[in-house]
Coordinates of N, CA and C in Angstrom, one line a residue:
D1 N 81.0 -48.6 18.6 CA 81.2 -49.1 20.0 C 80.0 -48.8 20.8
K2 N 79.3 -49.9 21.2 CA 78.1 -49.7 22.0 C 78.3 -50.0 23.5
R3 N 79.6 -50.0 23.9 CA 79.8 -50.2 25.4 C 79.3 -49.0 26.1
L4 N 78.7 -49.2 27.3 CA 78.2 -48.2 28.2 C 79.2 -47.8 29.2
V5 N 79.5 -46.6 29.4 CA 80.4 -46.1 30.4 C 79.7 -45.0 31.2
A6 N 79.7 -45.3 32.5 CA 79.0 -44.4 33.5 C 79.8 -43.1 33.6
D7 N 79.1 -42.0 33.6 CA 79.7 -40.7 33.8 C 79.4 -40.1 35.2
R8 N 78.6 -40.9 36.0 CA 78.3 -40.5 37.4 C 78.5 -41.7 38.3
E9 N 79.0 -41.4 39.4 CA 79.2 -42.5 40.4 C 77.9 -42.7 41.2
I10 N 77.1 -43.6 40.8 CA 75.8 -43.9 41.6 C 75.9 -45.3 42.0
E11 N 75.6 -45.5 43.3 CA 75.7 -46.9 43.9 C 74.5 -47.7 43.3
G12 N 74.8 -49.0 43.1 CA 73.8 -49.9 42.5 C 74.4 -51.2 42.2
A13 N 73.5 -52.1 41.8 CA 74.0 -53.5 41.5 C 73.2 -54.0 40.3
V14 N 73.9 -54.8 39.5 CA 73.3 -55.4 38.3 C 72.4 -56.6 38.8
A15 N 71.2 -56.6 38.4 CA 70.3 -57.7 38.7 C 69.8 -58.4 37.5
H16 N 69.6 -59.7 37.5 CA 69.1 -60.5 36.4 C 67.7 -61.0 36.7
W17 N 66.8 -60.6 35.9 CA 65.4 -61.1 36.1 C 64.9 -61.9 34.9
P18 N 64.6 -63.2 35.1 CA 64.1 -64.0 34.0 C 62.6 -63.8 33.9
F19 N 62.1 -63.8 32.6 CA 60.7 -63.7 32.4 C 60.2 -64.7 31.3
A20 N 59.0 -65.0 31.4 CA 58.4 -65.9 30.4 C 58.2 -65.3 29.0
G21 N 58.1 -64.0 28.9 CA 57.9 -63.4 27.6 C 58.1 -61.9 27.7
M22 N 58.0 -61.2 26.6 CA 58.2 -59.8 26.5 C 57.2 -59.0 27.3
T23 N 55.9 -59.4 27.3 CA 54.9 -58.7 28.0 C 55.2 -58.7 29.5
A24 N 55.5 -59.8 30.1 CA 55.8 -59.9 31.5 C 57.1 -59.1 31.8
E25 N 58.0 -59.1 30.9 CA 59.2 -58.3 31.2 C 58.9 -56.8 31.2
A26 N 58.1 -56.4 30.2 CA 57.7 -55.0 30.1 C 56.9 -54.5 31.3
E27 N 56.0 -55.3 31.8 CA 55.2 -55.0 33.0 C 56.1 -54.8 34.2
A28 N 57.1 -55.7 34.3 CA 58.0 -55.7 35.5 C 58.9 -54.4 35.4
V29 N 59.4 -54.1 34.2 CA 60.2 -52.9 34.1 C 59.4 -51.6 34.4
A30 N 58.2 -51.5 33.8 CA 57.3 -50.4 34.1 C 56.9 -50.3 35.5
G31 N 56.7 -51.4 36.1 CA 56.3 -51.4 37.6 C 57.4 -51.0 38.4
D32 N 58.7 -51.4 38.1 CA 59.8 -51.0 38.9 C 60.0 -49.5 38.8
I33 N 59.9 -48.9 37.6 CA 60.0 -47.5 37.4 C 58.9 -46.7 38.2
A34 N 57.7 -47.2 38.1 CA 56.6 -46.6 38.8 C 56.8 -46.6 40.3
G35 N 57.3 -47.7 40.8 CA 57.6 -47.8 42.2 C 58.7 -46.8 42.7
A36 N 59.7 -46.6 41.8 CA 60.8 -45.7 42.1 C 60.2 -44.2 42.1
L37 N 59.4 -43.9 41.2 CA 58.8 -42.6 41.1 C 57.9 -42.3 42.3
E38 N 57.1 -43.3 42.7 CA 56.2 -43.1 43.8 C 56.9 -43.0 45.1
G39 N 58.1 -43.6 45.2 CA 58.9 -43.5 46.4 C 59.6 -42.2 46.6
G40 N 59.7 -41.5 45.5 CA 60.2 -40.1 45.5 C 61.8 -40.1 45.5
G41 N 62.4 -41.3 45.3 CA 63.8 -41.3 45.3 C 64.5 -40.8 44.0
R42 N 63.7 -41.1 42.9 CA 64.3 -40.7 41.6 C 63.2 -40.1 40.7
L43 N 63.6 -39.3 39.7 CA 62.7 -38.7 38.8 C 62.6 -39.6 37.5
A44 N 61.6 -39.3 36.7 CA 61.4 -40.0 35.5 C 62.7 -40.0 34.6
R45 N 63.3 -38.8 34.6 CA 64.5 -38.6 33.7 C 65.7 -39.4 34.2
D46 N 65.6 -39.9 35.4 CA 66.7 -40.7 35.9 C 66.7 -42.2 35.4
H47 N 65.7 -42.5 34.7 CA 65.6 -43.9 34.2 C 65.8 -44.0 32.7
A48 N 66.4 -45.1 32.3 CA 66.6 -45.4 30.8 C 66.3 -46.9 30.6
V49 N 65.6 -47.2 29.5 CA 65.4 -48.6 29.2 C 66.1 -48.8 27.8
L50 N 67.0 -49.8 27.8 CA 67.8 -50.1 26.6 C 67.3 -51.4 26.1
A51 N 67.4 -51.6 24.8 CA 67.0 -52.8 24.1 C 67.8 -53.0 22.9
R52 N 67.9 -54.2 22.4 CA 68.7 -54.5 21.2 C 68.1 -53.9 19.9
T53 N 66.7 -53.9 19.9 CA 66.0 -53.3 18.7 C 65.0 -52.3 19.2
H54 N 64.5 -51.4 18.4 CA 63.5 -50.5 18.8 C 62.2 -51.2 19.0
A55 N 61.9 -52.2 18.2 CA 60.6 -53.0 18.3 C 60.5 -53.6 19.7
Q56 N 61.6 -54.0 20.3 CA 61.5 -54.6 21.6 C 61.1 -53.6 22.7
L57 N 61.1 -52.3 22.4 CA 60.7 -51.3 23.4 C 59.2 -51.0 23.3
D58 N 58.5 -51.5 22.3 CA 57.1 -51.2 22.2 C 56.3 -51.7 23.4
P59 N 56.5 -52.9 23.9 CA 55.7 -53.4 25.1 C 56.0 -52.5 26.3
V60 N 57.2 -52.1 26.4 CA 57.6 -51.2 27.6 C 56.9 -49.9 27.5
A61 N 56.9 -49.3 26.3 CA 56.2 -48.0 26.1 C 54.8 -48.2 26.4
A62 N 54.1 -49.3 26.0 CA 52.7 -49.5 26.3 C 52.5 -49.6 27.8
A63 N 53.3 -50.3 28.5 CA 53.2 -50.5 29.9 C 53.4 -49.2 30.6
L64 N 54.3 -48.4 30.2 CA 54.5 -47.0 30.8 C 53.3 -46.1 30.6
K65 N 52.8 -46.2 29.4 CA 51.7 -45.3 29.0 C 50.4 -45.7 29.9
V66 N 50.2 -47.0 30.1 CA 49.1 -47.4 30.9 C 49.2 -46.8 32.4
R67 N 50.4 -46.7 32.8 CA 50.6 -46.2 34.2 C 50.7 -44.7 34.2
G68 N 50.6 -44.0 33.1 CA 50.6 -42.6 33.0 C 52.0 -42.0 33.2
I69 N 53.0 -42.8 32.9 CA 54.4 -42.3 33.1 C 54.9 -41.7 31.7
R70 N 55.2 -40.5 31.7 CA 55.7 -39.8 30.5 C 57.1 -40.3 30.2
F71 N 57.4 -40.5 28.9 CA 58.7 -41.0 28.4 C 59.0 -40.4 27.0
Q72 N 60.2 -40.5 26.6 CA 60.6 -40.1 25.3 C 61.5 -41.2 24.7
R73 N 61.2 -41.5 23.5 CA 61.9 -42.6 22.8 C 63.0 -41.9 21.9
A74 N 64.2 -42.5 21.9 CA 65.3 -41.9 21.2 C 65.2 -42.0 19.7
N75 N 64.5 -43.0 19.2 CA 64.5 -43.2 17.7 C 63.3 -42.3 17.2
Q76 N 63.5 -41.9 15.9 CA 62.5 -41.0 15.3 C 61.4 -41.7 14.7
R77 N 61.6 -43.0 14.4 CA 60.5 -43.8 13.6 C 59.3 -43.8 14.4
G78 N 59.4 -44.0 15.8 CA 58.2 -44.0 16.6 C 57.5 -42.7 16.6
L79 N 58.3 -41.6 16.5 CA 57.7 -40.2 16.5 C 56.9 -40.0 15.3
Y80 N 57.4 -40.5 14.1 CA 56.7 -40.3 12.9 C 55.4 -41.1 12.8
R81 N 55.2 -42.1 13.7 CA 53.9 -42.8 13.7 C 52.9 -42.3 14.6
R82 N 53.3 -41.3 15.4 CA 52.3 -40.7 16.3 C 51.2 -39.9 15.5
P83 N 50.0 -40.1 15.9 CA 48.9 -39.4 15.1 C 49.0 -37.9 14.9
E84 N 49.4 -37.2 16.0 CA 49.6 -35.8 15.8 C 50.7 -35.4 14.9
V85 N 51.8 -36.2 14.9 CA 52.9 -35.9 14.0 C 52.5 -36.4 12.5
M86 N 51.8 -37.5 12.4 CA 51.4 -37.9 11.1 C 50.5 -36.9 10.5
L87 N 49.6 -36.3 11.3 CA 48.7 -35.2 10.8 C 49.5 -34.1 10.2
C88 N 50.5 -33.6 10.9 CA 51.3 -32.5 10.5 C 52.1 -32.8 9.2
L89 N 52.7 -34.0 9.2 CA 53.4 -34.4 8.0 C 52.5 -34.6 6.8
N90 N 51.3 -35.1 7.0 CA 50.4 -35.3 5.8 C 49.9 -33.9 5.3
V91 N 49.7 -33.0 6.2 CA 49.4 -31.6 5.8 C 50.5 -31.1 4.9
L92 N 51.8 -31.2 5.4 CA 52.9 -30.7 4.6 C 53.0 -31.4 3.3
R93 N 52.7 -32.7 3.2 CA 52.7 -33.5 2.0 C 51.7 -32.9 1.0
T94 N 50.5 -32.5 1.5 CA 49.5 -32.0 0.6 C 49.9 -30.6 0.1
V95 N 50.7 -29.9 0.9 CA 51.2 -28.6 0.4 C 52.3 -28.8 -0.6
A96 N 53.1 -29.8 -0.4 CA 54.1 -30.1 -1.4 C 53.6 -30.7 -2.7
D97 N 52.5 -31.5 -2.5 CA 51.8 -32.1 -3.7 C 50.3 -32.1 -3.4
P98 N 49.6 -31.1 -3.9 CA 48.2 -31.1 -3.7 C 47.4 -32.3 -4.2
D99 N 48.0 -33.1 -5.1 CA 47.3 -34.2 -5.6 C 47.7 -35.5 -4.9
D100 N 48.3 -35.4 -3.8 CA 48.7 -36.6 -3.0 C 47.4 -37.1 -2.2
G101 N 46.8 -38.1 -2.8 CA 45.5 -38.6 -2.3 C 45.7 -39.3 -0.9
I102 N 46.8 -40.0 -0.7 CA 47.0 -40.7 0.5 C 47.1 -39.7 1.7
A103 N 47.9 -38.6 1.5 CA 48.1 -37.6 2.5 C 46.8 -36.9 2.8
A104 N 46.0 -36.6 1.7 CA 44.8 -35.9 1.9 C 43.8 -36.7 2.7
F105 N 43.8 -38.0 2.4 CA 42.9 -38.9 3.1 C 43.3 -38.9 4.6
G106 N 44.6 -38.9 4.9 CA 45.0 -38.9 6.3 C 44.6 -37.6 7.0
V107 N 44.7 -36.5 6.3 CA 44.3 -35.2 6.9 C 42.8 -35.2 7.2
L108 N 42.0 -35.4 6.1 CA 40.6 -35.3 6.2 C 40.0 -36.4 7.2
G109 N 40.7 -37.5 7.4 CA 40.2 -38.5 8.3 C 40.6 -38.3 9.7
D110 N 41.4 -37.3 10.0 CA 41.9 -37.0 11.3 C 40.7 -36.3 12.1
P111 N 40.6 -36.7 13.4 CA 39.6 -36.1 14.3 C 39.5 -34.6 14.3
L112 N 40.7 -33.9 14.0 CA 40.7 -32.5 14.0 C 39.7 -31.9 13.0
F113 N 39.5 -32.6 11.9 CA 38.6 -32.0 10.9 C 37.2 -32.7 10.9
E114 N 37.0 -33.8 11.6 CA 35.7 -34.4 11.9 C 34.9 -34.7 10.6
L115 N 35.6 -35.1 9.6 CA 34.8 -35.5 8.4 C 34.2 -36.8 8.6
D116 N 32.9 -37.0 8.2 CA 32.2 -38.2 8.3 C 33.0 -39.3 7.6
A117 N 33.2 -40.5 8.3 CA 34.0 -41.6 7.8 C 33.4 -42.1 6.5
A118 N 32.1 -42.3 6.4 CA 31.4 -42.8 5.2 C 31.6 -41.9 4.1
D119 N 31.4 -40.6 4.3 CA 31.6 -39.6 3.2 C 33.0 -39.6 2.7
L120 N 34.0 -39.7 3.6 CA 35.4 -39.8 3.2 C 35.7 -41.0 2.4
A121 N 35.1 -42.2 2.8 CA 35.3 -43.4 2.0 C 34.7 -43.3 0.6
R122 N 33.5 -42.7 0.5 CA 32.9 -42.5 -0.8 C 33.7 -41.6 -1.7
L123 N 34.2 -40.5 -1.1 CA 35.0 -39.5 -1.9 C 36.3 -40.2 -2.4
A124 N 37.0 -41.0 -1.5 CA 38.2 -41.6 -1.9 C 38.0 -42.6 -3.0
A125 N 36.9 -43.4 -2.9 CA 36.5 -44.3 -4.0 C 36.2 -43.6 -5.3
A126 N 35.5 -42.5 -5.2 CA 35.2 -41.8 -6.4 C 36.4 -41.2 -7.1
A127 N 37.4 -40.7 -6.2 CA 38.6 -40.1 -6.7 C 39.4 -41.2 -7.5
K128 N 39.4 -42.4 -6.9 CA 40.2 -43.5 -7.5 C 39.5 -43.9 -8.9
R129 N 38.2 -44.0 -8.9 CA 37.5 -44.4 -10.1 C 37.7 -43.3 -11.2
R130 N 37.7 -42.1 -10.9 CA 37.8 -41.0 -11.9 C 39.3 -40.6 -12.1
N131 N 40.2 -41.2 -11.4 CA 41.6 -40.8 -11.5 C 41.8 -39.3 -11.2
R132 N 41.1 -38.8 -10.2 CA 41.2 -37.4 -9.8 C 41.8 -37.2 -8.4
S133 N 42.3 -36.0 -8.2 CA 42.8 -35.7 -6.9 C 41.7 -35.7 -5.8
L134 N 42.0 -36.4 -4.7 CA 41.0 -36.5 -3.6 C 40.7 -35.1 -3.1
R135 N 41.7 -34.3 -2.9 CA 41.5 -33.0 -2.3 C 40.6 -32.1 -3.2
A136 N 40.9 -32.2 -4.5 CA 40.1 -31.4 -5.5 C 38.7 -31.9 -5.6
L137 N 38.5 -33.2 -5.7 CA 37.2 -33.8 -5.8 C 36.3 -33.5 -4.5
A138 N 37.0 -33.6 -3.3 CA 36.3 -33.3 -2.1 C 35.8 -31.9 -2.0
T139 N 36.7 -31.0 -2.4 CA 36.4 -29.5 -2.4 C 35.2 -29.2 -3.4
A140 N 35.2 -29.8 -4.5 CA 34.1 -29.6 -5.5 C 32.8 -30.2 -4.9
A141 N 32.9 -31.3 -4.3 CA 31.7 -31.9 -3.7 C 31.1 -31.1 -2.6
A142 N 32.0 -30.5 -1.8 CA 31.6 -29.6 -0.7 C 30.9 -28.4 -1.2
N143 N 31.2 -27.9 -2.4 CA 30.6 -26.7 -2.9 C 29.5 -27.0 -3.9
D144 N 29.1 -28.3 -4.0 CA 28.0 -28.7 -4.9 C 26.8 -29.0 -4.0
A145 N 25.8 -28.1 -4.2 CA 24.6 -28.3 -3.4 C 23.9 -29.6 -3.6
G146 N 24.1 -30.2 -4.7 CA 23.4 -31.5 -5.0 C 24.2 -32.7 -4.6
S147 N 25.3 -32.6 -4.0 CA 26.1 -33.8 -3.6 C 25.5 -34.3 -2.3
P148 N 25.6 -35.6 -2.0 CA 25.0 -36.2 -0.8 C 25.8 -36.0 0.5
L149 N 26.8 -35.2 0.5 CA 27.6 -35.0 1.7 C 26.8 -34.5 2.9
A150 N 27.2 -35.0 4.1 CA 26.5 -34.5 5.3 C 27.0 -33.1 5.5
P151 N 26.1 -32.2 6.2 CA 26.5 -30.8 6.5 C 27.8 -30.7 7.2
R152 N 28.1 -31.6 8.1 CA 29.3 -31.6 8.9 C 30.5 -31.8 8.0
S153 N 30.4 -32.7 7.0 CA 31.4 -33.1 6.1 C 31.7 -31.9 5.2
R154 N 30.7 -31.2 4.7 CA 30.9 -30.0 3.9 C 31.7 -29.0 4.6
E155 N 31.4 -28.7 5.9 CA 32.1 -27.7 6.6 C 33.5 -28.1 6.9
S156 N 33.7 -29.4 7.1 CA 35.1 -29.9 7.4 C 36.0 -29.7 6.1
I157 N 35.4 -30.1 5.0 CA 36.2 -30.0 3.8 C 36.5 -28.6 3.4
R158 N 35.5 -27.7 3.6 CA 35.7 -26.3 3.3 C 36.8 -25.7 4.2
R159 N 36.7 -26.1 5.5 CA 37.7 -25.6 6.4 C 39.1 -26.0 6.0
F160 N 39.3 -27.3 5.6 CA 40.6 -27.7 5.2 C 41.0 -27.1 3.9
A161 N 40.1 -26.9 3.0 CA 40.4 -26.3 1.7 C 40.9 -24.9 1.9
D162 N 40.2 -24.1 2.7 CA 40.6 -22.7 3.0 C 42.0 -22.7 3.7
L163 N 42.2 -23.6 4.6 CA 43.5 -23.6 5.3 C 44.6 -24.1 4.4
H164 N 44.3 -25.0 3.5 CA 45.3 -25.5 2.6 C 45.7 -24.4 1.6
A165 N 44.8 -23.6 1.1 CA 45.1 -22.6 0.2 C 46.0 -21.5 0.9
R166 N 45.8 -21.2 2.1 CA 46.7 -20.3 2.8 C 48.0 -20.9 3.1
L167 N 48.1 -22.1 3.4 CA 49.4 -22.8 3.7 C 50.2 -22.9 2.4
T168 N 49.5 -23.2 1.3 CA 50.2 -23.3 0.0 C 50.8 -22.0 -0.4
A169 N 50.0 -20.9 -0.2 CA 50.5 -19.5 -0.5 C 51.7 -19.2 0.3
S170 N 51.7 -19.6 1.6 CA 52.8 -19.3 2.5 C 54.0 -20.1 2.1
A171 N 53.8 -21.3 1.7 CA 54.9 -22.2 1.4 C 55.8 -21.7 0.3
T172 N 55.3 -20.8 -0.6 CA 56.2 -20.3 -1.7 C 57.2 -19.3 -1.2
R173 N 57.0 -18.7 -0.1 CA 57.9 -17.7 0.4 C 58.4 -17.8 1.8
R174 N 57.9 -18.8 2.5 CA 58.3 -19.0 3.9 C 59.0 -20.4 4.1
P175 N 59.9 -20.5 5.1 CA 60.5 -21.8 5.3 C 59.5 -22.8 5.9
T176 N 59.9 -24.0 5.9 CA 59.0 -25.1 6.4 C 58.6 -24.9 7.8
S177 N 59.4 -24.5 8.7 CA 59.1 -24.4 10.1 C 57.9 -23.4 10.3
E178 N 57.9 -22.3 9.5 CA 56.9 -21.3 9.6 C 55.6 -21.8 9.1
V179 N 55.6 -22.6 8.0 CA 54.4 -23.1 7.4 C 53.8 -24.1 8.4
L180 N 54.7 -24.9 9.0 CA 54.2 -25.9 10.0 C 53.6 -25.2 11.2
Y181 N 54.2 -24.1 11.7 CA 53.6 -23.4 12.8 C 52.3 -22.8 12.4
E182 N 52.2 -22.3 11.2 CA 50.9 -21.7 10.7 C 49.8 -22.7 10.8
F183 N 50.2 -24.0 10.4 CA 49.1 -25.0 10.5 C 48.7 -25.3 11.9
V184 N 49.6 -25.6 12.8 CA 49.3 -26.0 14.1 C 48.5 -24.9 14.9
S185 N 48.8 -23.7 14.5 CA 48.1 -22.6 15.2 C 46.8 -22.2 14.6
E186 N 46.8 -22.1 13.2 CA 45.5 -21.7 12.5 C 44.5 -22.8 12.5
S187 N 44.9 -24.1 12.6 CA 44.0 -25.2 12.5 C 43.3 -25.4 13.9
G188 N 43.8 -24.8 14.9 CA 43.3 -25.0 16.3 C 43.9 -26.2 17.0
L189 N 44.9 -26.9 16.4 CA 45.5 -28.0 17.0 C 46.2 -27.7 18.3
L190 N 47.0 -26.6 18.3 CA 47.6 -26.2 19.6 C 46.6 -25.7 20.6
A191 N 45.6 -25.0 20.2 CA 44.6 -24.6 21.2 C 43.9 -25.7 21.8
R192 N 43.6 -26.8 21.0 CA 42.9 -27.9 21.6 C 43.8 -28.7 22.6
L193 N 45.1 -28.8 22.3 CA 46.0 -29.5 23.2 C 46.2 -28.7 24.5
A194 N 46.2 -27.3 24.3 CA 46.4 -26.5 25.5 C 45.2 -26.6 26.5
R195 N 44.0 -26.8 25.9 CA 42.8 -26.9 26.8 C 42.8 -28.3 27.5
E196 N 43.4 -29.3 27.0 CA 43.3 -30.6 27.6 C 44.4 -30.8 28.6
E197 N 44.0 -31.1 29.8 CA 44.9 -31.3 30.9 C 45.0 -32.8 31.2
S198 N 45.8 -33.4 30.4 CA 46.0 -34.9 30.5 C 47.4 -35.3 30.1
A199 N 47.8 -36.5 30.5 CA 49.2 -36.9 30.1 C 49.3 -37.1 28.6
E200 N 48.2 -37.6 28.0 CA 48.2 -37.8 26.6 C 48.4 -36.5 25.8
A201 N 47.7 -35.4 26.2 CA 47.9 -34.1 25.6 C 49.3 -33.6 25.8
A202 N 49.8 -33.8 27.0 CA 51.2 -33.3 27.3 C 52.2 -34.1 26.4
E203 N 52.0 -35.4 26.2 CA 52.9 -36.2 25.3 C 52.8 -35.7 23.9
Q204 N 51.5 -35.3 23.4 CA 51.4 -34.9 22.1 C 52.1 -33.5 21.9
V205 N 52.0 -32.7 22.8 CA 52.8 -31.4 22.7 C 54.3 -31.7 22.7
Q206 N 54.7 -32.6 23.5 CA 56.2 -33.0 23.5 C 56.6 -33.5 22.1
N207 N 55.7 -34.3 21.5 CA 56.0 -34.9 20.2 C 56.1 -33.8 19.1
L208 N 55.2 -32.8 19.2 CA 55.2 -31.7 18.3 C 56.4 -30.9 18.4
N209 N 56.9 -30.7 19.7 CA 58.1 -30.0 19.9 C 59.3 -30.7 19.3
R210 N 59.3 -32.0 19.4 CA 60.4 -32.8 18.8 C 60.3 -32.7 17.2
L211 N 59.1 -32.6 16.7 CA 59.0 -32.5 15.2 C 59.5 -31.1 14.8
F212 N 59.2 -30.1 15.6 CA 59.7 -28.7 15.2 C 61.2 -28.7 15.4
G213 N 61.8 -29.4 16.3 CA 63.2 -29.5 16.5 C 63.9 -30.0 15.2
I214 N 63.3 -31.1 14.7 CA 63.8 -31.7 13.5 C 63.7 -30.8 12.3
V215 N 62.5 -30.1 12.2 CA 62.3 -29.2 11.0 C 63.3 -28.0 11.1
N216 N 63.5 -27.5 12.3 CA 64.4 -26.4 12.5 C 65.9 -26.8 12.3
R217 N 66.2 -28.0 12.6 CA 67.6 -28.5 12.4 C 67.9 -28.9 11.0
V218 N 66.9 -29.5 10.3 CA 67.2 -30.1 8.9 C 66.9 -29.0 7.9
G219 N 65.9 -28.2 8.0 CA 65.5 -27.3 7.0 C 66.6 -26.4 6.5
P220 N 67.3 -25.7 7.4 CA 68.4 -24.8 7.0 C 69.6 -25.5 6.3
L221 N 69.7 -26.8 6.4 CA 70.8 -27.5 5.8 C 70.5 -27.9 4.3
L222 N 69.2 -27.7 3.9 CA 68.8 -28.0 2.5 C 69.2 -26.8 1.6
K223 N 69.3 -27.1 0.3 CA 69.6 -26.0 -0.6 C 68.5 -25.0 -0.6
S224 N 67.3 -25.5 -0.4 CA 66.1 -24.6 -0.3 C 65.2 -25.1 0.8
D225 N 65.0 -24.3 1.8 CA 64.2 -24.7 2.9 C 62.7 -24.3 2.6
R226 N 62.2 -25.1 1.7 CA 60.8 -25.0 1.4 C 60.1 -26.3 1.5
V227 N 58.8 -26.3 1.7 CA 58.1 -27.6 2.1 C 58.3 -28.7 1.1
P228 N 58.2 -28.5 -0.2 CA 58.4 -29.6 -1.2 C 59.8 -30.3 -1.0
F229 N 60.8 -29.5 -0.9 CA 62.2 -30.1 -0.8 C 62.4 -30.7 0.6
F230 N 61.8 -30.1 1.6 CA 62.0 -30.7 3.0 C 61.3 -32.0 3.1
M231 N 60.0 -32.1 2.5 CA 59.3 -33.4 2.6 C 59.9 -34.5 1.8
E232 N 60.5 -34.1 0.6 CA 61.2 -35.1 -0.2 C 62.4 -35.7 0.6
H233 N 63.1 -34.8 1.3 CA 64.2 -35.3 2.1 C 63.8 -36.1 3.3
L234 N 62.7 -35.6 4.0 CA 62.3 -36.3 5.2 C 61.7 -37.7 4.8
D235 N 60.9 -37.8 3.8 CA 60.3 -39.1 3.4 C 61.4 -40.1 3.0
L236 N 62.5 -39.6 2.5 CA 63.6 -40.5 2.2 C 64.2 -41.1 3.5
L237 N 64.3 -40.2 4.5 CA 64.9 -40.6 5.8 C 63.9 -41.6 6.4
I238 N 62.6 -41.3 6.4 CA 61.7 -42.2 7.0 C 61.7 -43.6 6.3
E239 N 61.7 -43.6 5.0 CA 61.8 -44.8 4.2 C 63.0 -45.6 4.6
A240 N 64.1 -44.9 4.8 CA 65.4 -45.6 5.1 C 65.4 -46.2 6.5
G241 N 64.5 -45.6 7.3 CA 64.5 -46.1 8.7 C 65.5 -45.4 9.6

């Protein structure tokens, strides 16, 4: 039953606005919300945007973001596509399966580790040709004085390899939430976001808080709250939509 029933008596009227397309509609909705916020009559949390599908909300989200208006989407699929959340999940995937090349590529390619893009592409291609783990091949290349890696790339790979080893050791005896917290704190991700005073950084922190909420809620429900079993469960949920 998707009928909406008000639980507060707020005066208002239903208005019908025709638009030529979704972009115009999204701009109008975002503009109306921005006007209400600027007028001081209502807070951001007093507004809700409903749509028949989650995809229809993407233009509205983009329009709100342009105006610097913070918002939260109810569905989790959008959360899992956020770069900061994808980074955390890819790290957990490499802990669950150190030979997961796609996850390793996502981690090493993230700005947090600053690996040279050309070096990463060459390493990924070499791993595919040799049928080897990208993480293992990259680590070996970083420790090989004769490899053509740039100095920055060597340092980035070594930093990830060291962190990965510590996270893997922790994952054998600690629940998923603690391993995740170890990553965001030891990698410098939280410190970087704390230094940035911007709406984007605030949104990233909010998204990480939502991810931690999911981990803390789902983990204890599993037979074993360890990273491999949690990621197997979460990836099934993500795939199912």
